[in-house]
Short mmCIF file of C-alpha atoms and ligand atoms in Angstrom, two decimals:
data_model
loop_
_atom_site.label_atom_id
_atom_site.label_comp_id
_atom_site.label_asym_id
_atom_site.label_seq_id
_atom_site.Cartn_x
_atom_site.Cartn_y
_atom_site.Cartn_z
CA UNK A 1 -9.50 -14.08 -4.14
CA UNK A 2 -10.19 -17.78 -3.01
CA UNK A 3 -10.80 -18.36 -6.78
CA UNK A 4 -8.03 -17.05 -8.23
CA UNK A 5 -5.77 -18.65 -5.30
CA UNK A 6 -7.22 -22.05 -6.77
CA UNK A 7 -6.66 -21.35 -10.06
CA UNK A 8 -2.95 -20.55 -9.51
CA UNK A 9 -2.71 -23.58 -7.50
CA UNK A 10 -4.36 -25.80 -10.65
CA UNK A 11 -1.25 -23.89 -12.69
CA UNK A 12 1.39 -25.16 -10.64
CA UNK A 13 0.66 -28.73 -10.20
CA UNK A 14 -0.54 -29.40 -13.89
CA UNK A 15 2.88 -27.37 -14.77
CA UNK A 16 5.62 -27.80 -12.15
CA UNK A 17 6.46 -24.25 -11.53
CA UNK A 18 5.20 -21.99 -14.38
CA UNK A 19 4.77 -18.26 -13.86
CA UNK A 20 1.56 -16.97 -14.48
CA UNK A 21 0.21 -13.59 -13.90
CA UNK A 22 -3.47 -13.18 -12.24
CA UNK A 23 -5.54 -11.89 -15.00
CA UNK A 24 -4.27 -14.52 -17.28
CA UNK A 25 -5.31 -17.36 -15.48
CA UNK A 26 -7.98 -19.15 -17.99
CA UNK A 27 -5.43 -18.63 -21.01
CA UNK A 28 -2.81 -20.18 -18.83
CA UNK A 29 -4.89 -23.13 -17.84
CA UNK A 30 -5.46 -23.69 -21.77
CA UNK A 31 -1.98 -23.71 -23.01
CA UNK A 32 -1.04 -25.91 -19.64
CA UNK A 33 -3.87 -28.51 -20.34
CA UNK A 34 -2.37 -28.84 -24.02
CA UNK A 35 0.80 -29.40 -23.25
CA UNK A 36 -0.31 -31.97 -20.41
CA UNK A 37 -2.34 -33.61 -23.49
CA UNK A 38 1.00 -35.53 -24.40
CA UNK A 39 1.82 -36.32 -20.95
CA UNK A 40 -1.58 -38.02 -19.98
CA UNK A 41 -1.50 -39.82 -23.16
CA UNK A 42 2.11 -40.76 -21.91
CA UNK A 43 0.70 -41.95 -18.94
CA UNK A 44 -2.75 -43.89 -20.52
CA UNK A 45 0.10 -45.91 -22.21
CA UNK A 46 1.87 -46.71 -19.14
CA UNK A 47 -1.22 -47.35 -16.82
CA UNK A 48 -2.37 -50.12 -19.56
CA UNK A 49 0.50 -52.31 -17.93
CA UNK A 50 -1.01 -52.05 -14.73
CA UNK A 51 -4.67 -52.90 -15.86
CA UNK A 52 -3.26 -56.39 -18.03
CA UNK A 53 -1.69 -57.20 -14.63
CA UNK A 54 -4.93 -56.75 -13.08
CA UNK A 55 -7.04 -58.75 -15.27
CA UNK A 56 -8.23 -56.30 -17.65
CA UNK A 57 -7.29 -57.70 -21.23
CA UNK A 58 -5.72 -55.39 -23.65
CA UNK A 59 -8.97 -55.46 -25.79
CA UNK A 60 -11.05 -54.29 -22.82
CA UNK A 61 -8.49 -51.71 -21.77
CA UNK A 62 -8.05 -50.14 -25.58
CA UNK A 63 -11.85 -50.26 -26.18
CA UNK A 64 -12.58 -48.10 -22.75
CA UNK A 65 -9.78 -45.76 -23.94
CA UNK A 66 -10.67 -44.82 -27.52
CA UNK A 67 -10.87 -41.29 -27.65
CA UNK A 68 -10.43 -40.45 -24.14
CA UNK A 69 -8.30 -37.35 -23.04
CA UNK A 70 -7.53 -35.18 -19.76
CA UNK A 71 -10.57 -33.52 -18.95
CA UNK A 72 -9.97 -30.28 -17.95
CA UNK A 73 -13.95 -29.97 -16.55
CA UNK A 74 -13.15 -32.88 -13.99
CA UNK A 75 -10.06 -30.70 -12.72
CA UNK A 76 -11.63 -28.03 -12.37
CA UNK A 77 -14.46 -29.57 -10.30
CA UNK A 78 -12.26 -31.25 -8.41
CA UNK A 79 -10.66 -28.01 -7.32
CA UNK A 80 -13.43 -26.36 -6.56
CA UNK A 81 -15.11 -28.81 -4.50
CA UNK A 82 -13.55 -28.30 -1.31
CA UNK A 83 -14.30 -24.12 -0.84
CA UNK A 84 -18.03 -25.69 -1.11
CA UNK A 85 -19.85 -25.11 2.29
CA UNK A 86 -23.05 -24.28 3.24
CA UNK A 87 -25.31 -23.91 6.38
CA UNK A 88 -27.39 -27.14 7.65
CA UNK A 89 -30.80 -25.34 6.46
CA UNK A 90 -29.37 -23.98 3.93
CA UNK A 91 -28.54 -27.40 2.12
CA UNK A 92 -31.20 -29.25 3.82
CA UNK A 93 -34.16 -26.40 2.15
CA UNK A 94 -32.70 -27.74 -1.06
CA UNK A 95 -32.02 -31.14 -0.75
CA UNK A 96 -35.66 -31.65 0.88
CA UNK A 97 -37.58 -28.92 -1.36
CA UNK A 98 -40.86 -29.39 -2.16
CA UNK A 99 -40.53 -29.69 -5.34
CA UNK A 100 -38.22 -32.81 -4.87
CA UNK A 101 -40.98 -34.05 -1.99
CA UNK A 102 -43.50 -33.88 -4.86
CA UNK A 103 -41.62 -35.65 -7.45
CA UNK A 104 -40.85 -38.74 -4.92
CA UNK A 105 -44.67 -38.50 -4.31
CA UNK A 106 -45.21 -39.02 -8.09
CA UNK A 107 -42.32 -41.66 -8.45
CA UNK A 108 -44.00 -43.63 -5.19
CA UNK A 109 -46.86 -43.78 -7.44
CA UNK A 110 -45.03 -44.34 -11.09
CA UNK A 111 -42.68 -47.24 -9.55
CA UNK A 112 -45.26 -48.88 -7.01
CA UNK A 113 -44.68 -52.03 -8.09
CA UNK A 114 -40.98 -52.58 -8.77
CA UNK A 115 -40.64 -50.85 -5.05
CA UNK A 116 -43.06 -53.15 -3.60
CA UNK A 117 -40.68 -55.72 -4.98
CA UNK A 118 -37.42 -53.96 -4.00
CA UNK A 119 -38.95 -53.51 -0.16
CA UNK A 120 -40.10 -57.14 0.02
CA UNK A 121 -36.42 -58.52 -1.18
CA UNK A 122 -34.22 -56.25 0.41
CA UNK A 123 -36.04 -55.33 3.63
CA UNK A 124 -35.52 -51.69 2.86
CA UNK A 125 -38.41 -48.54 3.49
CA UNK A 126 -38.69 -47.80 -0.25
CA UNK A 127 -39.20 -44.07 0.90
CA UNK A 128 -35.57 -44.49 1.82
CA UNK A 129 -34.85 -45.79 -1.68
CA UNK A 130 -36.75 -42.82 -3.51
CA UNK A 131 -34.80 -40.46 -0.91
CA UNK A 132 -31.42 -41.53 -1.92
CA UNK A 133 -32.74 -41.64 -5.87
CA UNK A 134 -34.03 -38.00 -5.53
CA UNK A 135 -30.88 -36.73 -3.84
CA UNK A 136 -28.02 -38.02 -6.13
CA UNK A 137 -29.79 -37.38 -9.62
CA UNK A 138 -33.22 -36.04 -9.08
CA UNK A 139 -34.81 -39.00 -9.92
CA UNK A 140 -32.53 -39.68 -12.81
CA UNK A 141 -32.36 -36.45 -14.27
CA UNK A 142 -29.08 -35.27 -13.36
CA UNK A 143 -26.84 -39.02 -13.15
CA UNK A 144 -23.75 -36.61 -15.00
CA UNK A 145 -22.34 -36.45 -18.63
CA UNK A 146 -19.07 -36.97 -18.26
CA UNK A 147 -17.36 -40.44 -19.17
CA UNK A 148 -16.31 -42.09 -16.79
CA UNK A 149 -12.94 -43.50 -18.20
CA UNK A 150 -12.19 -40.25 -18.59
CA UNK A 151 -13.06 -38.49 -15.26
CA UNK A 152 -11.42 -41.33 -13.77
CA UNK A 153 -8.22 -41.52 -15.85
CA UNK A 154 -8.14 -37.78 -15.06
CA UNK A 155 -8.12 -38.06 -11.69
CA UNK A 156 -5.47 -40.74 -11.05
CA UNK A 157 -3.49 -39.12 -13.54
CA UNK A 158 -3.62 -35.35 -11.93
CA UNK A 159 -2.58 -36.49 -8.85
CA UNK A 160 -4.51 -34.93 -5.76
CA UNK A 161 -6.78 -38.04 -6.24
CA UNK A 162 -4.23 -40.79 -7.76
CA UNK A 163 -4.66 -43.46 -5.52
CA UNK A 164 -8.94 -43.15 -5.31
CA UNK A 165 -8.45 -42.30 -9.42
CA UNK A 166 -6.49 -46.03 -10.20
CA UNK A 167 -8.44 -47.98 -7.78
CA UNK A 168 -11.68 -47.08 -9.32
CA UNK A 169 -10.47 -46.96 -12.95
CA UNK A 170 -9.28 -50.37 -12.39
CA UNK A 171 -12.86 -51.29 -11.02
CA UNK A 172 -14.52 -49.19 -13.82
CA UNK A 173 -12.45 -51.23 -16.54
CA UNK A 174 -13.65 -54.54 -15.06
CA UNK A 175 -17.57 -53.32 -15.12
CA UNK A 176 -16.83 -52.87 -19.07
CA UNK A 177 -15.70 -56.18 -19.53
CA UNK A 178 -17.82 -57.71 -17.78
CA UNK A 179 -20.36 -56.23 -20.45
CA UNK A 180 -22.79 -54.58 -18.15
CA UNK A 181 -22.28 -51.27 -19.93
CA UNK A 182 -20.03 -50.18 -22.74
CA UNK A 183 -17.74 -47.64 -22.69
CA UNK A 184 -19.50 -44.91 -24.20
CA UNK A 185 -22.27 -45.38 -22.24
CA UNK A 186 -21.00 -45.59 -18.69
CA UNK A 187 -21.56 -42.10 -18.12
CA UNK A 188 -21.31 -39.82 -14.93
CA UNK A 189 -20.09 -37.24 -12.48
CA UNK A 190 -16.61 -35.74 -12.23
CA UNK A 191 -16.19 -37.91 -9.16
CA UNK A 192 -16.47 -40.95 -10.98
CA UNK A 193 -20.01 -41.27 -9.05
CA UNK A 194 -22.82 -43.40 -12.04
CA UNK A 195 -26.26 -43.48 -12.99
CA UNK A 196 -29.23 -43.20 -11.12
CA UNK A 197 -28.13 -43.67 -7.46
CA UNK A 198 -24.56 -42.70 -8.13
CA UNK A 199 -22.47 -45.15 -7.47
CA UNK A 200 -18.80 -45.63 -7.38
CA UNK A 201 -17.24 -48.40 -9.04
CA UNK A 202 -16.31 -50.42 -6.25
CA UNK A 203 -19.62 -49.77 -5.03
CA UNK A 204 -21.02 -51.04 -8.08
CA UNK A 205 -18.72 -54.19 -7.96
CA UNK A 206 -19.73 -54.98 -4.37
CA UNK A 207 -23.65 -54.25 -4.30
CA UNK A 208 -25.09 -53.25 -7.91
CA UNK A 209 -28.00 -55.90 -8.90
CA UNK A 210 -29.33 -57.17 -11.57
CA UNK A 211 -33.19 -56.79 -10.69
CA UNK A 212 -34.67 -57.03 -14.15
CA UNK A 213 -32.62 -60.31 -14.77
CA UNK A 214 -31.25 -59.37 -18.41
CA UNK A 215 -27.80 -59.97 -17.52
CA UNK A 216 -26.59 -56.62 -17.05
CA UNK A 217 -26.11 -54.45 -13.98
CA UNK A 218 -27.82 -51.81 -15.54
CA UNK A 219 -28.06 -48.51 -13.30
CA UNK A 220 -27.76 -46.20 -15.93
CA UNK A 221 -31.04 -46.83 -18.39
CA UNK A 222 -32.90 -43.39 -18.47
CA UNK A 223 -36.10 -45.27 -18.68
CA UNK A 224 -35.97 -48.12 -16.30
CA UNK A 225 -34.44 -47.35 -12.86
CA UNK A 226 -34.69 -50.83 -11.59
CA UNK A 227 -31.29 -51.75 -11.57
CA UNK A 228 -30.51 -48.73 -9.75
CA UNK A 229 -33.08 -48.46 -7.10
CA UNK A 230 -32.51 -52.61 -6.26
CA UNK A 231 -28.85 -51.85 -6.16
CA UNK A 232 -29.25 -49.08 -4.03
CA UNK A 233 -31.61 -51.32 -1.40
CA UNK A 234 -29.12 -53.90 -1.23
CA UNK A 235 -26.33 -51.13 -0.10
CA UNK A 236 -28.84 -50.55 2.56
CA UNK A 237 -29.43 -53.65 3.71
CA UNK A 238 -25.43 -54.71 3.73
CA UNK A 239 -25.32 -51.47 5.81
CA UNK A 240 -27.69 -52.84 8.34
CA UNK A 241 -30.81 -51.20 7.41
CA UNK A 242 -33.94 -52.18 9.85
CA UNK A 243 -37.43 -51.73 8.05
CA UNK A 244 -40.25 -49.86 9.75
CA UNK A 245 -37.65 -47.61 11.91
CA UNK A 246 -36.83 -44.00 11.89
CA UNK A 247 -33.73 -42.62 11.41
CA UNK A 248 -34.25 -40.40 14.17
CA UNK A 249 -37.43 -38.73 15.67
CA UNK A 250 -37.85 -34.75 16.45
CA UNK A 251 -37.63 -34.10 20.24
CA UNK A 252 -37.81 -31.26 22.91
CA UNK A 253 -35.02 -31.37 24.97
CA UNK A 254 -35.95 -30.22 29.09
CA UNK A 255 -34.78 -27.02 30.19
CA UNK A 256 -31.83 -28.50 32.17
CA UNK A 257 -30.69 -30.89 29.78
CA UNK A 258 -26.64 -31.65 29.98
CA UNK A 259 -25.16 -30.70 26.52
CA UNK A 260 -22.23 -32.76 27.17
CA UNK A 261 -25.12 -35.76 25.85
CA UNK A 262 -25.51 -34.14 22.58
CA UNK A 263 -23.00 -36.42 20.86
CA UNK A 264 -23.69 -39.13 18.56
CA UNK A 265 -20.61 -41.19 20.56
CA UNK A 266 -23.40 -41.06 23.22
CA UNK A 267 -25.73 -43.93 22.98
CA UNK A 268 -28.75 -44.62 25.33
CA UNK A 269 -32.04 -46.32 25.17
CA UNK A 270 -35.38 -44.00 24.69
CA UNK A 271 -36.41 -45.50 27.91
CA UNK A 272 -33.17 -43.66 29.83
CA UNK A 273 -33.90 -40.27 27.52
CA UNK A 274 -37.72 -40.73 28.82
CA UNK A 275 -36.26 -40.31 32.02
CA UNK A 276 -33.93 -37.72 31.57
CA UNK A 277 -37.18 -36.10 30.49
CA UNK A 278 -36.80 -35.66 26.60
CA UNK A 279 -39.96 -35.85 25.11
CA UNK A 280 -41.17 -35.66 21.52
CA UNK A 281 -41.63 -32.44 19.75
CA UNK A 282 -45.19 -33.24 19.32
CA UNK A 283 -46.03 -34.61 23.09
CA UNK A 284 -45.80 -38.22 24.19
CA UNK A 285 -42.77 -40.07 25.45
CA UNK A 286 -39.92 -41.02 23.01
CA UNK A 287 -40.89 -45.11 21.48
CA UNK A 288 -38.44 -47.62 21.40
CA UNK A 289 -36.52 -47.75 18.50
CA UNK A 290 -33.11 -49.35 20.16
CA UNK A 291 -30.44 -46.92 21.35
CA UNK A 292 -29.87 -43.20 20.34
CA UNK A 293 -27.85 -40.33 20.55
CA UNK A 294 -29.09 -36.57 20.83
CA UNK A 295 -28.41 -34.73 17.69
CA UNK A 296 -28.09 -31.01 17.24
CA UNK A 297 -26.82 -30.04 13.81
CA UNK A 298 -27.19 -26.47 14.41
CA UNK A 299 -26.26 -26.17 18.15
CA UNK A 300 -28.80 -25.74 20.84
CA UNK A 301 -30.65 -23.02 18.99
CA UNK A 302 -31.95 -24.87 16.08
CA UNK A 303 -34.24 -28.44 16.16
CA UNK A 304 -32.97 -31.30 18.08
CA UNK A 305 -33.41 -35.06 17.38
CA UNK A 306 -32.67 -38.43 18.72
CA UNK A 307 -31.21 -40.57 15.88
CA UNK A 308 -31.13 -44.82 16.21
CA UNK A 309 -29.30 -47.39 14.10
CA UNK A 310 -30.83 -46.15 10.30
CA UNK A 311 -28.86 -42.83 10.90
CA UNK A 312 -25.45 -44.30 10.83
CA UNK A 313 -26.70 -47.02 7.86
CA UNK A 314 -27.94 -43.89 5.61
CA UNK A 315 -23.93 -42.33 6.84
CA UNK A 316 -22.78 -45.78 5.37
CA UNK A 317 -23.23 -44.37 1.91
CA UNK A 318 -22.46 -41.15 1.91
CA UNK A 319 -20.51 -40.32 5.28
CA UNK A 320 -22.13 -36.79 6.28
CA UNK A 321 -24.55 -35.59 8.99
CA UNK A 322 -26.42 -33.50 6.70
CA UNK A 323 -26.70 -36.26 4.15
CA UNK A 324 -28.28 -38.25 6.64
CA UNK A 325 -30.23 -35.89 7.58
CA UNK A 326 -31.45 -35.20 4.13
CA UNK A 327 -32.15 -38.74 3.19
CA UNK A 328 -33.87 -39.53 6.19
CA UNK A 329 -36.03 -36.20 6.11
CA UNK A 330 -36.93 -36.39 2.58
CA UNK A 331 -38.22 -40.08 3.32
CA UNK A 332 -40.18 -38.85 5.90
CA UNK A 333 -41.47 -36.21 3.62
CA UNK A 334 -42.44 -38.53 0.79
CA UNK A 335 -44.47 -40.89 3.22
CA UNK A 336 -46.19 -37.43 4.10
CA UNK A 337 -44.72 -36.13 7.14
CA UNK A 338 -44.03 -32.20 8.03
CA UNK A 339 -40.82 -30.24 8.41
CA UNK A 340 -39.72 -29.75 11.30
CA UNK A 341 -41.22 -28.28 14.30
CA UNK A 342 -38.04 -25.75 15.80
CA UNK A 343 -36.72 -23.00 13.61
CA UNK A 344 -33.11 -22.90 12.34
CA UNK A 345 -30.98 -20.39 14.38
CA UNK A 346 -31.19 -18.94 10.35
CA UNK A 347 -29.77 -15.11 11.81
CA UNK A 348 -31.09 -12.37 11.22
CA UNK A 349 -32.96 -11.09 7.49
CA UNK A 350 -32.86 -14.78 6.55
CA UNK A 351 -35.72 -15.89 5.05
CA UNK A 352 -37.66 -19.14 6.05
CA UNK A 353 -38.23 -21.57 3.27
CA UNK A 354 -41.54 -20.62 3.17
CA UNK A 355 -40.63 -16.89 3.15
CA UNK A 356 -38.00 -17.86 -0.06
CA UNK A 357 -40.99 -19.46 -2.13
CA UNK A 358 -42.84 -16.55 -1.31
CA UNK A 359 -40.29 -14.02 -2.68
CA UNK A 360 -39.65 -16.50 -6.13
CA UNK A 361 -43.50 -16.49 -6.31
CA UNK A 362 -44.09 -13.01 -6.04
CA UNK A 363 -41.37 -12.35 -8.64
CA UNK A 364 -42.83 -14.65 -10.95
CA UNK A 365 -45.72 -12.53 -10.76
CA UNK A 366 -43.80 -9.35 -11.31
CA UNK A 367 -42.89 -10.98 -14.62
CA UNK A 368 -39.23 -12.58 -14.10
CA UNK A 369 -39.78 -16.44 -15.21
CA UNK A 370 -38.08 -17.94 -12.53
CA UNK A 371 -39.99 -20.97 -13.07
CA UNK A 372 -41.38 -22.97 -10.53
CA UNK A 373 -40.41 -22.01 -7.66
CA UNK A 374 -38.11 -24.41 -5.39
CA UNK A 375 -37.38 -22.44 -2.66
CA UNK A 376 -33.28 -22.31 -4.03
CA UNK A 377 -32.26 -18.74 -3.88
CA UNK A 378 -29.80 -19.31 -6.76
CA UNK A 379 -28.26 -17.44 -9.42
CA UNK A 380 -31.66 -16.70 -11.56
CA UNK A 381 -33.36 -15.65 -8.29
CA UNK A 382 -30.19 -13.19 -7.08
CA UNK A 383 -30.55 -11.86 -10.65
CA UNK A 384 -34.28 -11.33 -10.34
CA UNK A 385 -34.22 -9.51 -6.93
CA UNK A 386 -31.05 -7.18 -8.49
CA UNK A 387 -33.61 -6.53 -11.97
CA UNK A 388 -36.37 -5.61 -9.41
CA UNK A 389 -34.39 -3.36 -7.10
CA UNK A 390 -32.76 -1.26 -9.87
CA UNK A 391 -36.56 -1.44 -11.39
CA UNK A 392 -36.85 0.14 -8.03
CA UNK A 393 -34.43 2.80 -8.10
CA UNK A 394 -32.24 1.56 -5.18
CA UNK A 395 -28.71 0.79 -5.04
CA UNK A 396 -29.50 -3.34 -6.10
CA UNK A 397 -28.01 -5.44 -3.15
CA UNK A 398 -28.89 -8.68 -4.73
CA UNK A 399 -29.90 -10.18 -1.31
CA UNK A 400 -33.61 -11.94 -0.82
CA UNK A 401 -34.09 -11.08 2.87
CA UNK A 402 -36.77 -9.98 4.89
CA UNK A 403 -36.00 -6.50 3.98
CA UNK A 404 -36.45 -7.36 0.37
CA UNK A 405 -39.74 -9.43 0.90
CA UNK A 406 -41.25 -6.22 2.98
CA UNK A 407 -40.85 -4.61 0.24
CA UNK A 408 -42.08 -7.20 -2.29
CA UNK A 409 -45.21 -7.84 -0.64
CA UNK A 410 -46.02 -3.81 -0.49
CA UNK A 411 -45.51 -3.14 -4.37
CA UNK A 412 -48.23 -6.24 -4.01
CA UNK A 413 -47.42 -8.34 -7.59
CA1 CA B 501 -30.60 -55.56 -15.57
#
């Protein structure tokens, strides 16, 4: 229902106030995106004004748009976005897989010179670096493929992002004549996010290097993440990065902690946690890495950290707990840490990440190519476990739980 309650809403903004009965929702979003062909074009026209006055010449501005129309995908996306929620584990077992841990490993090793330089000039844990790298494109497999004229065009023309849509456009223009990419090139997410480290323009325009010294600001080149990876340090470091200091450490809070301290608007020095008799999850009294706030992303059932100044840096790109989180646990992952200590409050059936590579590996065996497996109960794997029930004879439920592994691990694959 959430879907379809989108979908109308998509209708009636791109239209005004047409009609449009449920079931004919995808027909109705093609005949409205052709008749809102003329009107963006309209308004490409009309927006060209507005870029001359903002020192973009005309032969800039006519270049970037050859070609370009409304995208219909970036609308779409856009629309969708917002119904997208998940649970802290949940995200965090796929941000941090171990497939993406082993991939940094092998990129540590592959780029171990150009990071050595990056970390020496920027003052920036290339972990950190690789973290970010592996979490907005997979280490430059997934940067997008949309243009980003268009996405961005798209966006300040549909409305719900207008203001976001002609501020980066604007920005986006001025990266094209500046000549650091050209127009067909500058490739990227619906978002208007680019290349390896994902980068908005006026992100770009206020930190992107040009580490390889050709000239160009390069952060899309498939084969030389340089650009990228410097551009990305030097975000860091405007942020306020410190080298050689966590983001936050694991602890074990006493049994009569106050939880009116878990906030991250409460700031205190490990030496005044020591006291109030935190410790770390391992043993041994909490070092001191300046101030920091108890942190419990899942409540006071799941694992419980202190985070210091790197947390809020890390937030400084991409303004989410869990992204911090995810950054900062994947770095420690790469340099060869463990997960963590305490359990998720995952509820009951869930499976453990662990317990989910198990149940892909299993069904690998039992002859559905899954592939490797990532621990990502997604789509192929929900198929799989439906194939293997009805292979079964039970009434399929679709669900990998522990029910479903009990049973996996007795047919014995
Ligand atoms: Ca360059």
């Amino acid at each position: 229902m959430r879907i379809l309650s989108t979908a109308l809403v998509v209708v009636i903004t791109l239209s005004g106030a047409a009609m449009v009965q449920a079931n004919d929702i995808s027909k109705a979003d093609d005949i409205i995106v052709a008749q809102t062909q003329s009107g963006f074009q309209r308004w490409v026209k009309s927006f060209r004004a507005v870029a001359l006055k903002n020192g973009v010449t005309a032969r800039t501005y006519d270049r970037a748009f050859r070609g370009v129309k409304l995208n219909a995908r970036v609308v779409k996306l856009d629309r969708k976005q917002a119904e997208f929620s998940r649970e802290i584990w949940d995200y965090l077992d796929t941000a941090t897989s171990p497939k993406r841990v082993k991939n940094g490993k092998a990129m540590l090793v592959k780029y171990k010179k150009t990071l050595a330089r990056i970390e020496q000039k920027y003052g920036v844990d290339r972990e950190v670096v690789l973290a970010v790298w592996g979490l907005e494109s997979s280490y430059g497999k997934n940067m997008g493929d949309i243009n980003i004229i268009e996405a961005l065009a798209t966006l300040a023309y549909d409305g719900r992002r207008e203001k976001f849509g002609r501020q980066q456009l604007l920005e986006a223009l001025r990266i094209i004549q500046r000549g650091d990419i050209t127009p067909d090139r500058m490739m990227g997410s619906w978002a208007g996010a680019m290349g390896h480290t994902q980068f908005i323009p006026t992100s770009y325009q206020a930190f992107a290097q040009d580490f390889d010294g050709d000239g160009k600001r390069n952060v899309w080149d498939p084969r030389d993440p340089s650009d990228a990876l410097a551009s990305t340090a030097n975000y860091f470091k405007k942020s306020g990065w410190t080298k050689n200091q966590p983001w936050g450490v694991e602890v074990k809070l006493p049994k009569d902690f106050y939880y009116g301290n878990a906030s991250l608007k409460v700031k205190a020095t490990p030496a005044r946690w020591n006291e109030l008799g935190l410790r770390l999850i391992r043993g041994g009294k909490i070092p001191n890495h300046g101030k920091g706030s108890v942190f419990l992303p899942a409540g006071s059932d799941g694992p419980a950290f202190i985070v210091f100044k790197n947390f809020q840096v890390i937030k400084r790109y991409n303004n989410a707990n869990s992204y911090a989180m995810a950054v900062g646990h994947l770095a420690d992952r790469i340099k060869g840490g463990g997960y963590f200590a305490q359990e998720w409050p995952r509820g009951p059936g869930a499976l453990k990440l662990d317990e989910k590579l198990e149940v892909q590996k299993l069904l690998n065996r039992a002859g559905y190519d899954l592939g490797e497996p990532d621990g990502i109960i997604g789509p192929k794997t929900i198929d799989a476990v439906t194939a293997i029930q009805v292979s079964w004879g039970q009434q399929p439920s679709g669900k990998a739980d522990q029910e479903f592994l009990k049973v996996l691990r007795k047919k014995a694959y």
